[in-house]
Coordinates of N, CA and C in Angstrom, one line a residue:
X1341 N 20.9 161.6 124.6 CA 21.0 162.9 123.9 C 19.7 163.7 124.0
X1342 N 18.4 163.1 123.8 CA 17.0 163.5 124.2 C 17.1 164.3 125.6
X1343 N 17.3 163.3 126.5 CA 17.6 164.1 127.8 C 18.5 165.2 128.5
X1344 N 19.5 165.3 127.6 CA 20.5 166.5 127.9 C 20.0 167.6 126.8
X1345 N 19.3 167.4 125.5 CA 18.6 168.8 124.9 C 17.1 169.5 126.1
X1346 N 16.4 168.3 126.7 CA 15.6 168.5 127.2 C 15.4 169.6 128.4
X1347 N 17.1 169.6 129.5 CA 17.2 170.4 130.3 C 17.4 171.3 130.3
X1348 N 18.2 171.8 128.7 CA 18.7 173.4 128.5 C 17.7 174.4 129.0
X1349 N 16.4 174.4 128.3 CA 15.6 174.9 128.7 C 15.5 175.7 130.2
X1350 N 15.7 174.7 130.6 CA 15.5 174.7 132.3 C 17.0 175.5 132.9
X1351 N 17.6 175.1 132.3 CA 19.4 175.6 132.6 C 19.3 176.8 132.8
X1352 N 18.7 177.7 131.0 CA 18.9 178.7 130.5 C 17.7 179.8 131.7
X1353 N 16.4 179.4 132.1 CA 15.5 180.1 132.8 C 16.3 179.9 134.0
X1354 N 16.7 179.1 134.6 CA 17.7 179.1 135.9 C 18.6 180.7 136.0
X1355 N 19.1 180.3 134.8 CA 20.5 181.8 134.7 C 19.4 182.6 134.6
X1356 N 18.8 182.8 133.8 CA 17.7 184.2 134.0 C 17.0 184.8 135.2
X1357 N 17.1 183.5 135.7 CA 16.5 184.2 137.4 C 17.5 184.3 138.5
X1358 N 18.5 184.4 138.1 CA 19.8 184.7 138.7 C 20.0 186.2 138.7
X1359 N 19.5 186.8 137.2 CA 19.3 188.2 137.3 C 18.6 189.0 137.2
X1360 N 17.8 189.2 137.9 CA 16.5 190.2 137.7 C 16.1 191.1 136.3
X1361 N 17.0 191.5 136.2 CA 17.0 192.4 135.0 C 17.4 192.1 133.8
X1362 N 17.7 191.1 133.9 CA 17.7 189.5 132.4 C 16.3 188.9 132.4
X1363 N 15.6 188.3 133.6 CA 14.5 188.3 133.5 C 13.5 188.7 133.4
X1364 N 13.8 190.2 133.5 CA 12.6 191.4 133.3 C 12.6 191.5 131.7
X1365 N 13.8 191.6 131.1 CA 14.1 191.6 129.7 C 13.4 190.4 129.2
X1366 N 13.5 189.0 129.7 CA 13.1 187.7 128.9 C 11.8 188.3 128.9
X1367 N 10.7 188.6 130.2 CA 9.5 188.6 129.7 C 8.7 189.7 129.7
X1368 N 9.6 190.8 128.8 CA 8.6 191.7 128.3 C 8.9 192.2 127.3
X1369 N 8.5 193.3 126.4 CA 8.9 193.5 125.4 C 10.3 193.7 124.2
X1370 N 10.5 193.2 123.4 CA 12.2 193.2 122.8 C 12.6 194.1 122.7
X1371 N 13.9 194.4 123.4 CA 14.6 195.7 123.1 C 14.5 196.3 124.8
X1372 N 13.5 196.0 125.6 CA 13.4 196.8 126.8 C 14.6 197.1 127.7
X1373 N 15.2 196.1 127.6 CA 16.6 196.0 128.5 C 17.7 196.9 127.8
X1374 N 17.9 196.9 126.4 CA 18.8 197.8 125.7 C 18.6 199.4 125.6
X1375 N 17.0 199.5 125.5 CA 16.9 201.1 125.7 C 16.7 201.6 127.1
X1376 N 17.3 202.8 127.3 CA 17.6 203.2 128.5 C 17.4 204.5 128.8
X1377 N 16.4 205.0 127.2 CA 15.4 205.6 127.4 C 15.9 206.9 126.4
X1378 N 17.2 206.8 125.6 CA 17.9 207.5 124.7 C 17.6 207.4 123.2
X1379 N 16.5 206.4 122.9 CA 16.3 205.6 121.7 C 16.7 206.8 120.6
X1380 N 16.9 207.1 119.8 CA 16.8 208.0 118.5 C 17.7 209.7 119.1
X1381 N 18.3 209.3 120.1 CA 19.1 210.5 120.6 C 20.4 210.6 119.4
X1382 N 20.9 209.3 119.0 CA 22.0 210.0 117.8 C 21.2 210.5 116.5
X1383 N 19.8 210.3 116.1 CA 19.6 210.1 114.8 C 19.6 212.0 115.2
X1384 N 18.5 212.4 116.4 CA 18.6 213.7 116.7 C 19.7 214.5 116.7
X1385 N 20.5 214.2 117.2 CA 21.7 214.8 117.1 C 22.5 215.2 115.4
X1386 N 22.4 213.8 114.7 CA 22.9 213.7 113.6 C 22.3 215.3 112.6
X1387 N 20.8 215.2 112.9 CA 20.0 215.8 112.7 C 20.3 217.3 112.3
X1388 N 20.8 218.1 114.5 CA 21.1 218.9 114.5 C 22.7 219.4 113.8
X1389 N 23.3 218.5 113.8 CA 24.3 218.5 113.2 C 24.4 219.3 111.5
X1390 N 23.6 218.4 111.3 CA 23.4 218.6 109.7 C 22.9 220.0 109.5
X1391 N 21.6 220.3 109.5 CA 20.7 221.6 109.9 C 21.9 222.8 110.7
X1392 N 22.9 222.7 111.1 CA 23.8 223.7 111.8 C 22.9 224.1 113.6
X1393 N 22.0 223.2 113.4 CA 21.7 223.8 115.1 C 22.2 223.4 116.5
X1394 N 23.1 222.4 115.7 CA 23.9 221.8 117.0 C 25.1 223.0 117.7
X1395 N 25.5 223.5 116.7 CA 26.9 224.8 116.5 C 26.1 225.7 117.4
X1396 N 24.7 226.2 116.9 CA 24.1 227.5 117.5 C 24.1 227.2 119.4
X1397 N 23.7 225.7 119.4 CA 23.6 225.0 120.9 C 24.4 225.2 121.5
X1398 N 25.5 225.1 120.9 CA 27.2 225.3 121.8 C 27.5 226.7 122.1
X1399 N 27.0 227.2 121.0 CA 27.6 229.1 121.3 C 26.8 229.4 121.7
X1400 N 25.4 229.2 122.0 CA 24.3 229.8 123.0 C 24.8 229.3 124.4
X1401 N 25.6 227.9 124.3 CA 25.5 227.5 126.0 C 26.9 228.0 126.3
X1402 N 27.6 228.3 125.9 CA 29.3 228.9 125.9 C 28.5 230.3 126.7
X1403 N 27.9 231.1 125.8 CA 27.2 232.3 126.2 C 26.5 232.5 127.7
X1404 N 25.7 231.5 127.6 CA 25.2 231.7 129.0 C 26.2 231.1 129.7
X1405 N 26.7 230.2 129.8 CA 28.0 229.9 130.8 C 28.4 231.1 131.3
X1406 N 29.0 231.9 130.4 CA 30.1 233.0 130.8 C 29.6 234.3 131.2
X1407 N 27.9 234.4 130.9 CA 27.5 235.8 131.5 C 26.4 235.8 132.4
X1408 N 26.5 234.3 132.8 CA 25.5 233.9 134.1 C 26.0 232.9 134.7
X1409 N 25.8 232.8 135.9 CA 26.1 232.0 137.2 C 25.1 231.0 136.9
X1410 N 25.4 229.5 136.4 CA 24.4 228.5 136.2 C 24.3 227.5 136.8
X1411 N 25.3 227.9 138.3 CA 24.9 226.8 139.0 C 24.5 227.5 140.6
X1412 N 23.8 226.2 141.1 CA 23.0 226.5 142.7 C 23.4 225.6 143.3
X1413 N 23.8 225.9 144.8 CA 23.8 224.8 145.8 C 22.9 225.1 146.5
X1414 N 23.1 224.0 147.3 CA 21.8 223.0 148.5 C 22.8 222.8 149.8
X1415 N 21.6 222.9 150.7 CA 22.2 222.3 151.8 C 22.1 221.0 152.3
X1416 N 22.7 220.4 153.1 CA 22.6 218.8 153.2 C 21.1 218.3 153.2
X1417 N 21.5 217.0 152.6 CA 19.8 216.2 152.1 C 18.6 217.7 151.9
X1418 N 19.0 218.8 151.2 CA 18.2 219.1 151.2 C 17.7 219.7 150.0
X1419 N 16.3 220.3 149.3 CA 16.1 220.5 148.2 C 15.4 222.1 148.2
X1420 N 15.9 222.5 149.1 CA 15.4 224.0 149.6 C 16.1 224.9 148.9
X1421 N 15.3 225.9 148.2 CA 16.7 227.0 147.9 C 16.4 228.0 148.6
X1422 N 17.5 228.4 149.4 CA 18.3 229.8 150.2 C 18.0 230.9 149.5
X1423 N 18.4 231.6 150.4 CA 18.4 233.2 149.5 C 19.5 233.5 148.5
X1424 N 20.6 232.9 148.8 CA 21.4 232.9 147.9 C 21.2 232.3 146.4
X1425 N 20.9 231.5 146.4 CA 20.3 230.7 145.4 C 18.8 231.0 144.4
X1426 N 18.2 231.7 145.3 CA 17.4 232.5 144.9 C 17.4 233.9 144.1
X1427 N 18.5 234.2 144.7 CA 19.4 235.5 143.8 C 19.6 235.2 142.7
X1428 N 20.5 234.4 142.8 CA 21.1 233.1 141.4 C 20.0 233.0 140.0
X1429 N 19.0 232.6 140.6 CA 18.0 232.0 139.6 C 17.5 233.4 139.2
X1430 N 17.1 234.3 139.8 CA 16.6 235.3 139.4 C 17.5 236.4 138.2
X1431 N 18.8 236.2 138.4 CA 20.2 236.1 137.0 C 19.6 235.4 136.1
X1432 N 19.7 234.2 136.5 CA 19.2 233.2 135.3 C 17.8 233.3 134.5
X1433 N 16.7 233.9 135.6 CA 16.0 234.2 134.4 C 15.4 235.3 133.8
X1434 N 16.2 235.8 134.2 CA 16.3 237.6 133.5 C 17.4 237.0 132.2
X1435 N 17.8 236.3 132.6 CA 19.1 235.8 130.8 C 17.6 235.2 129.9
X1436 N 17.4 234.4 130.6 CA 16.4 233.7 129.8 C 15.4 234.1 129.3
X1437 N 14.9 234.8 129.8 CA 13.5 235.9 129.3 C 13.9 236.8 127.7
X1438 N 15.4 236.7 127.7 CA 15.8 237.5 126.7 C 15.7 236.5 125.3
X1439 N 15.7 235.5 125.2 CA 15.8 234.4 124.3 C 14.4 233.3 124.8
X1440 N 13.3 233.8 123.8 CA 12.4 233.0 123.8 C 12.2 232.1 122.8
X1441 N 13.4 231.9 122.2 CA 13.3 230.4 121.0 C 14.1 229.6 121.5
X1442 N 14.9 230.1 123.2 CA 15.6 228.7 123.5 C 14.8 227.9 124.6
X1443 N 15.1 226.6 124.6 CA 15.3 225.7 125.4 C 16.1 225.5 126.6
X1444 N 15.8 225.1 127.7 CA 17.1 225.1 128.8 C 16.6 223.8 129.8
X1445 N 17.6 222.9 130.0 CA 17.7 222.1 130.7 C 18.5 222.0 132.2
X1446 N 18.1 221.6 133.0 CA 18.8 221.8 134.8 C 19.2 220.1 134.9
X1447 N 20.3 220.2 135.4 CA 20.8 218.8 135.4 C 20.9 218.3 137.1
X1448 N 20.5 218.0 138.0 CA 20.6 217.5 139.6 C 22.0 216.7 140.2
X1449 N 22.6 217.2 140.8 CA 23.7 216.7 141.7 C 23.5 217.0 143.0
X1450 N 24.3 215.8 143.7 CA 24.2 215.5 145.3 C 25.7 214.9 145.5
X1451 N 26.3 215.0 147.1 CA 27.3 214.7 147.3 C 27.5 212.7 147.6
X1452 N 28.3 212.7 148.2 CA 28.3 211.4 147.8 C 27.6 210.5 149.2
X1453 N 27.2 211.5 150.5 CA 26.6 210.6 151.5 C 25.0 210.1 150.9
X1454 N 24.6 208.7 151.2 CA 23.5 208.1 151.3 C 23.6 206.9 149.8
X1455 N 22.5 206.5 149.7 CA 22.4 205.4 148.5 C 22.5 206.1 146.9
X1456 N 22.9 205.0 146.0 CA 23.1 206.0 145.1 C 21.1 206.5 144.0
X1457 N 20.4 205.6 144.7 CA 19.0 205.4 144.1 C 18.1 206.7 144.9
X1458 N 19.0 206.9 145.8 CA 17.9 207.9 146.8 C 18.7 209.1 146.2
X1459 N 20.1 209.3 146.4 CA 20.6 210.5 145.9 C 20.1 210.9 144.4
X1460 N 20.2 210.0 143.4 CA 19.3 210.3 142.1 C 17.8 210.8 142.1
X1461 N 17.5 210.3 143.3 CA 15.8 211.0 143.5 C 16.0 212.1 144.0
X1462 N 16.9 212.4 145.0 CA 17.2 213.8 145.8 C 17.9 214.6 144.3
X1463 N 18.9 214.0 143.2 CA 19.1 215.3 142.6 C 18.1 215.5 141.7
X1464 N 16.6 215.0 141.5 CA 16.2 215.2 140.2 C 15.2 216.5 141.5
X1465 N 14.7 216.2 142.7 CA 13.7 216.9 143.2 C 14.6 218.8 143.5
X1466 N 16.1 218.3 143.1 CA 16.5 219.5 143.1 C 16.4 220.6 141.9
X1467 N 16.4 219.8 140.9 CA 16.4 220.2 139.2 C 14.7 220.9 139.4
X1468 N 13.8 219.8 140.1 CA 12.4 220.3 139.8 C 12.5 221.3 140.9
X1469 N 12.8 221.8 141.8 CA 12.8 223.0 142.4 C 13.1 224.1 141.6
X1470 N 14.4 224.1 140.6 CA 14.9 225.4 140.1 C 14.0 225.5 139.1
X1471 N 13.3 224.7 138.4 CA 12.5 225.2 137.4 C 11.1 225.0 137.8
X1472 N 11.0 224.9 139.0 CA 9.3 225.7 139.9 C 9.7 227.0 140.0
X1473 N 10.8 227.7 140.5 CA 11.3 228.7 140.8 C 11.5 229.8 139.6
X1474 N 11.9 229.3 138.9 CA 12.2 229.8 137.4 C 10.6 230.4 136.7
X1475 N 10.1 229.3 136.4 CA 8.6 229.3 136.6 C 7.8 230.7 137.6
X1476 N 8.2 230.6 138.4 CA 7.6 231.7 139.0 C 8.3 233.3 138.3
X1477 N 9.1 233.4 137.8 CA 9.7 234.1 137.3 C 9.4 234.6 135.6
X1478 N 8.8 234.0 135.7 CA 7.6 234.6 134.3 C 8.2 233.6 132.9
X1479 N 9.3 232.2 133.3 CA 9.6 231.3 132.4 C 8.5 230.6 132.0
X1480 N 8.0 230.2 130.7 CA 7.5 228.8 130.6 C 7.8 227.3 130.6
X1481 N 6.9 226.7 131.6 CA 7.6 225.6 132.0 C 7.9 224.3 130.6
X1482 N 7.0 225.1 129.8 CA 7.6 224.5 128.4 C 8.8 224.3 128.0
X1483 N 9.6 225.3 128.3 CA 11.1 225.7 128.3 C 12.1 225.0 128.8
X1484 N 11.0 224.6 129.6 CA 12.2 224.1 130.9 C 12.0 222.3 131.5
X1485 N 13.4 221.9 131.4 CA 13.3 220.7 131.8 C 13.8 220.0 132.7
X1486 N 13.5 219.2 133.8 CA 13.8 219.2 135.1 C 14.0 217.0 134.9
X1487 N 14.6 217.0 133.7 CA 14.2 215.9 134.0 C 15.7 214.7 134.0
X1488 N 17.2 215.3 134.3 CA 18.3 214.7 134.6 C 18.5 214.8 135.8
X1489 N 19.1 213.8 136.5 CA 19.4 213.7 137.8 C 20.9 212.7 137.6
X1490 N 21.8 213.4 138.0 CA 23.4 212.6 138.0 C 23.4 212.1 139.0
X1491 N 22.7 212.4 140.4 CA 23.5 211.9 141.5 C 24.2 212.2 142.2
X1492 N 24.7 211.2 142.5 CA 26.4 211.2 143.3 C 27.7 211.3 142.3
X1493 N 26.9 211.1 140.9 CA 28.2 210.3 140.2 C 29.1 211.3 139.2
X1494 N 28.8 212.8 139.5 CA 29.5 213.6 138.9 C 30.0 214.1 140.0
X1495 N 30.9 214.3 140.8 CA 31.1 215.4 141.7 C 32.4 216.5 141.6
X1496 N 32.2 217.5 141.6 CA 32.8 218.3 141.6 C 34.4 218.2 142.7
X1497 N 33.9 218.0 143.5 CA 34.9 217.6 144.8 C 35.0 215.9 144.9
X1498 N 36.3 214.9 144.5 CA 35.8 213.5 145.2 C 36.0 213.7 146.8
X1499 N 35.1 213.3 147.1 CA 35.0 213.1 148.7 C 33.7 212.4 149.0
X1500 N 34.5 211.4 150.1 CA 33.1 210.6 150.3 C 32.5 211.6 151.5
X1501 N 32.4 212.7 151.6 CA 31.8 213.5 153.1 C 31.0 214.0 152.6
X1502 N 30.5 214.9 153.3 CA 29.7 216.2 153.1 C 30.4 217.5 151.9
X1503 N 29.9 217.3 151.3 CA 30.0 218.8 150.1 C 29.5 219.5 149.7
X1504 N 29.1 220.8 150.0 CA 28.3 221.5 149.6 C 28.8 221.6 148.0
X1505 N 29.6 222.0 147.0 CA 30.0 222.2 146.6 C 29.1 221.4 145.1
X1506 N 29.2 220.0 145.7 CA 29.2 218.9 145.0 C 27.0 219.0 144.8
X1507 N 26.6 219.6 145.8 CA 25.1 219.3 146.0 C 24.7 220.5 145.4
X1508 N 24.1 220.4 144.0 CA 24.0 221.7 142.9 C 23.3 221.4 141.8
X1509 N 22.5 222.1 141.2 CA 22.3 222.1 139.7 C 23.0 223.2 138.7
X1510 N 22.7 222.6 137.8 CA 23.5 223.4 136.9 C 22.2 223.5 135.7
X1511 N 22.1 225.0 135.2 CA 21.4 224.8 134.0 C 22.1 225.3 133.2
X1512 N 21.7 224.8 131.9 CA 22.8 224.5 130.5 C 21.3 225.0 129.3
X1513 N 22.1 225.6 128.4 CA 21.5 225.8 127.2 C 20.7 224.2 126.5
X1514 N 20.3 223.8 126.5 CA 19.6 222.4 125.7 C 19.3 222.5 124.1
X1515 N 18.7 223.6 123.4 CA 18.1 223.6 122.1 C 17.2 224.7 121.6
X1516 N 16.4 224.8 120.7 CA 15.6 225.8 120.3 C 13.9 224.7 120.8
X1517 N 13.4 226.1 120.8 CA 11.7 226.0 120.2 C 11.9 225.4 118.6
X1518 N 11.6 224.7 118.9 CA 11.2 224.1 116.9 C 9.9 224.5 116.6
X1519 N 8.9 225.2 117.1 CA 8.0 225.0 116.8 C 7.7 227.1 116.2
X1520 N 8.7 227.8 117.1 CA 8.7 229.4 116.8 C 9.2 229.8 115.6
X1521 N 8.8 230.7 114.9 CA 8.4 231.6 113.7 C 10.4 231.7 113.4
X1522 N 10.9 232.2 114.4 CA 12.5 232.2 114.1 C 12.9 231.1 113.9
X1523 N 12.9 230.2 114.5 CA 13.8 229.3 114.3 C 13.4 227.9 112.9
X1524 N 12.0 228.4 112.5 CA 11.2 227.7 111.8 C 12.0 228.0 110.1
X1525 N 12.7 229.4 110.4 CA 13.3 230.2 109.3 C 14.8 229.9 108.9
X1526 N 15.3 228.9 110.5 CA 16.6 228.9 110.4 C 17.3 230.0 110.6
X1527 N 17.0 231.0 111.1 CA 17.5 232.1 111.6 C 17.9 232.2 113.3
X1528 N 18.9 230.6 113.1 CA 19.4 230.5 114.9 C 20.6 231.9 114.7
X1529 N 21.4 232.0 114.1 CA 22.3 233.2 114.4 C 22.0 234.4 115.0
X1530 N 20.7 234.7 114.4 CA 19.8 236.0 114.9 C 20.0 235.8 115.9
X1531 N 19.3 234.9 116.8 CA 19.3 234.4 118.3 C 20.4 234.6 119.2
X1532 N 22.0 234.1 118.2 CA 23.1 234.1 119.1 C 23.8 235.5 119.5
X1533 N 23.2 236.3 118.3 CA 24.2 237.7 118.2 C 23.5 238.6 118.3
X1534 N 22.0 238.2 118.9 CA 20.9 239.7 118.8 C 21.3 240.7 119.6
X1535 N 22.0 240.8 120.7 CA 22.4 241.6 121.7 C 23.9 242.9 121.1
X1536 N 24.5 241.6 120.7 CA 25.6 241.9 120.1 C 25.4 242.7 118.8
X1537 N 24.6 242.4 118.1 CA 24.1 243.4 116.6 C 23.6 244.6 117.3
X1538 N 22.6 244.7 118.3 CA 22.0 245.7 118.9 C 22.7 246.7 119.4
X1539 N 23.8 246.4 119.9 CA 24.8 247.6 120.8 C 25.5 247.9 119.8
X1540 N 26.1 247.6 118.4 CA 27.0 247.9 117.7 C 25.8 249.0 116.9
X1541 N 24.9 249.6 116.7 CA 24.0 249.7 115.9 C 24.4 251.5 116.9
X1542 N 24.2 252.9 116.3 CA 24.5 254.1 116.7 C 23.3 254.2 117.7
X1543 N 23.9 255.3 118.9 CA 23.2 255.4 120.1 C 21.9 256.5 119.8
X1544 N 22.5 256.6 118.7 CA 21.0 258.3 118.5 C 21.1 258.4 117.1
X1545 N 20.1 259.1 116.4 CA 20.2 259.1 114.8 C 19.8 260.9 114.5
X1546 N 19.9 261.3 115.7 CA 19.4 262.8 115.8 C 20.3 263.2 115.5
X1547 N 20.2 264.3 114.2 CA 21.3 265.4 113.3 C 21.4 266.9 114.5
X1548 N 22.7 266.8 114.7 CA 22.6 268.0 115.4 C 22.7 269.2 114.3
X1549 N 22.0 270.8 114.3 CA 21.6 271.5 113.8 C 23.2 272.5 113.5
X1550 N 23.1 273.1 113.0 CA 24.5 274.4 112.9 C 24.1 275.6 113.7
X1551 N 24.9 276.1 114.5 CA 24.8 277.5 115.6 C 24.3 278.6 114.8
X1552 N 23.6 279.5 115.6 CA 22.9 280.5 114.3 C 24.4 281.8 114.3
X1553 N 25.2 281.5 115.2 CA 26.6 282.1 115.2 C 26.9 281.4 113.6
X1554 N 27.3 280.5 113.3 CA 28.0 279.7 112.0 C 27.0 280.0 111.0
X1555 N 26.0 280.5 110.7 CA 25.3 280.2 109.6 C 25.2 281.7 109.3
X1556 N 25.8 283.3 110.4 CA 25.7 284.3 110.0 C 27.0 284.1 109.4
X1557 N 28.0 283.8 109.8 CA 29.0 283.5 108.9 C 29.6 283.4 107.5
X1558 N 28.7 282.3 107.3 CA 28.7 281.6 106.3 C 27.8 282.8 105.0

């Protein structure tokens, strides 16, 4: 009996080095293998939820969805942006410059030729292109986050070939400034409808005078 409790031990480090990534977990810190780098992403959420700033996040990204082009393509294995694309971003940050309590995030896609560990490096170096680009555009890089990469594993087109289609980022509304004077107030609505309050508001407040015809009249 001594002798068969004895080898478990041995059994059990056997199976662990069978899988790299069970073994990386056995000897390092607890929990390493379970977080995946999301830790406290629901409590945040729950958060926004509560506070109503999750709602404002959807109708701000609904908003730029539909009055901006938020997505760019690339050309094969490549992380260059075109003139076309160039154009694009320059939309995008003329939107953006108008809302300086929001947040905006760029997500990286690639088609499905090459590995999927290389293509994740190729889509995140495409995310940090549009927000170097952006950046030059008078954004702060505070603002802006370049730090999702999908890969291969969203595509727009399935096809194992060449896609342009599929090789793109996309930027998406993300959140507020938590740290600015408006949003400190809870005054995200302001933010969603300021454009929209603005144009409904009269084009002139200037009283036009009576004709000096009408006032001999009178």
């Amino acid at each position: 009996m001594k002798r068969t409790l004895s080898m478990l031990p041995i059994l059990a480090l056997a199976g662990c080095a069978a899988d790299p990534q069970v073994r990386g977990s056995y000897f390092s810190e607890a929990g390493a293998l379970v977080d995946g780098g999301n830790f406290g992403g629901a409590t945040m959420q729950n958060t926004q939820v509560m506070n109503g700033e999750r709602g404002y996040v959807y109708d701000l990204s609904n908003r730029f969805a539909s009055e901006v082009p938020s997505t760019v393509n690339f050309g094969f294995n490549s992380d260059q942006l075109d003139a076309v694309a160039r154009d694009t971003l320059r939309v995008q940050a003329a939107w953006i410059r108008q809302f300086p309590e929001v947040r905006f995030k760029v997500y990286g896609h690639t088609d499905k030729v090459g590995s999927p560990g290389y293509n994740k490096t190729l889509g995140l170096r495409r995310a940090r292109a549009v927000v170097g680009y952006l950046a030059t555009q008078g954004i702060s890089t505070a603002r802006l986050e370049a730090v999702v990469s999908f890969g291969e594993t969203q595509p727009l087109i399935v096809t194992q070939g060449r896609e342009r289609r599929n090789r793109r980022t996309v930027t998406e509304v993300s959140g507020f400034v938590s740290s600015h004077p408006i949003i400190m107030d809870g005054k995200y609505a302001q933010v969603i409808y300021r454009e929209y309050i603005a144009s409904a508001k009269p084009a002139s407040e200037i009283k036009m005078a009576k004709s000096s015809a009408t006032l001999t009249e009178e």
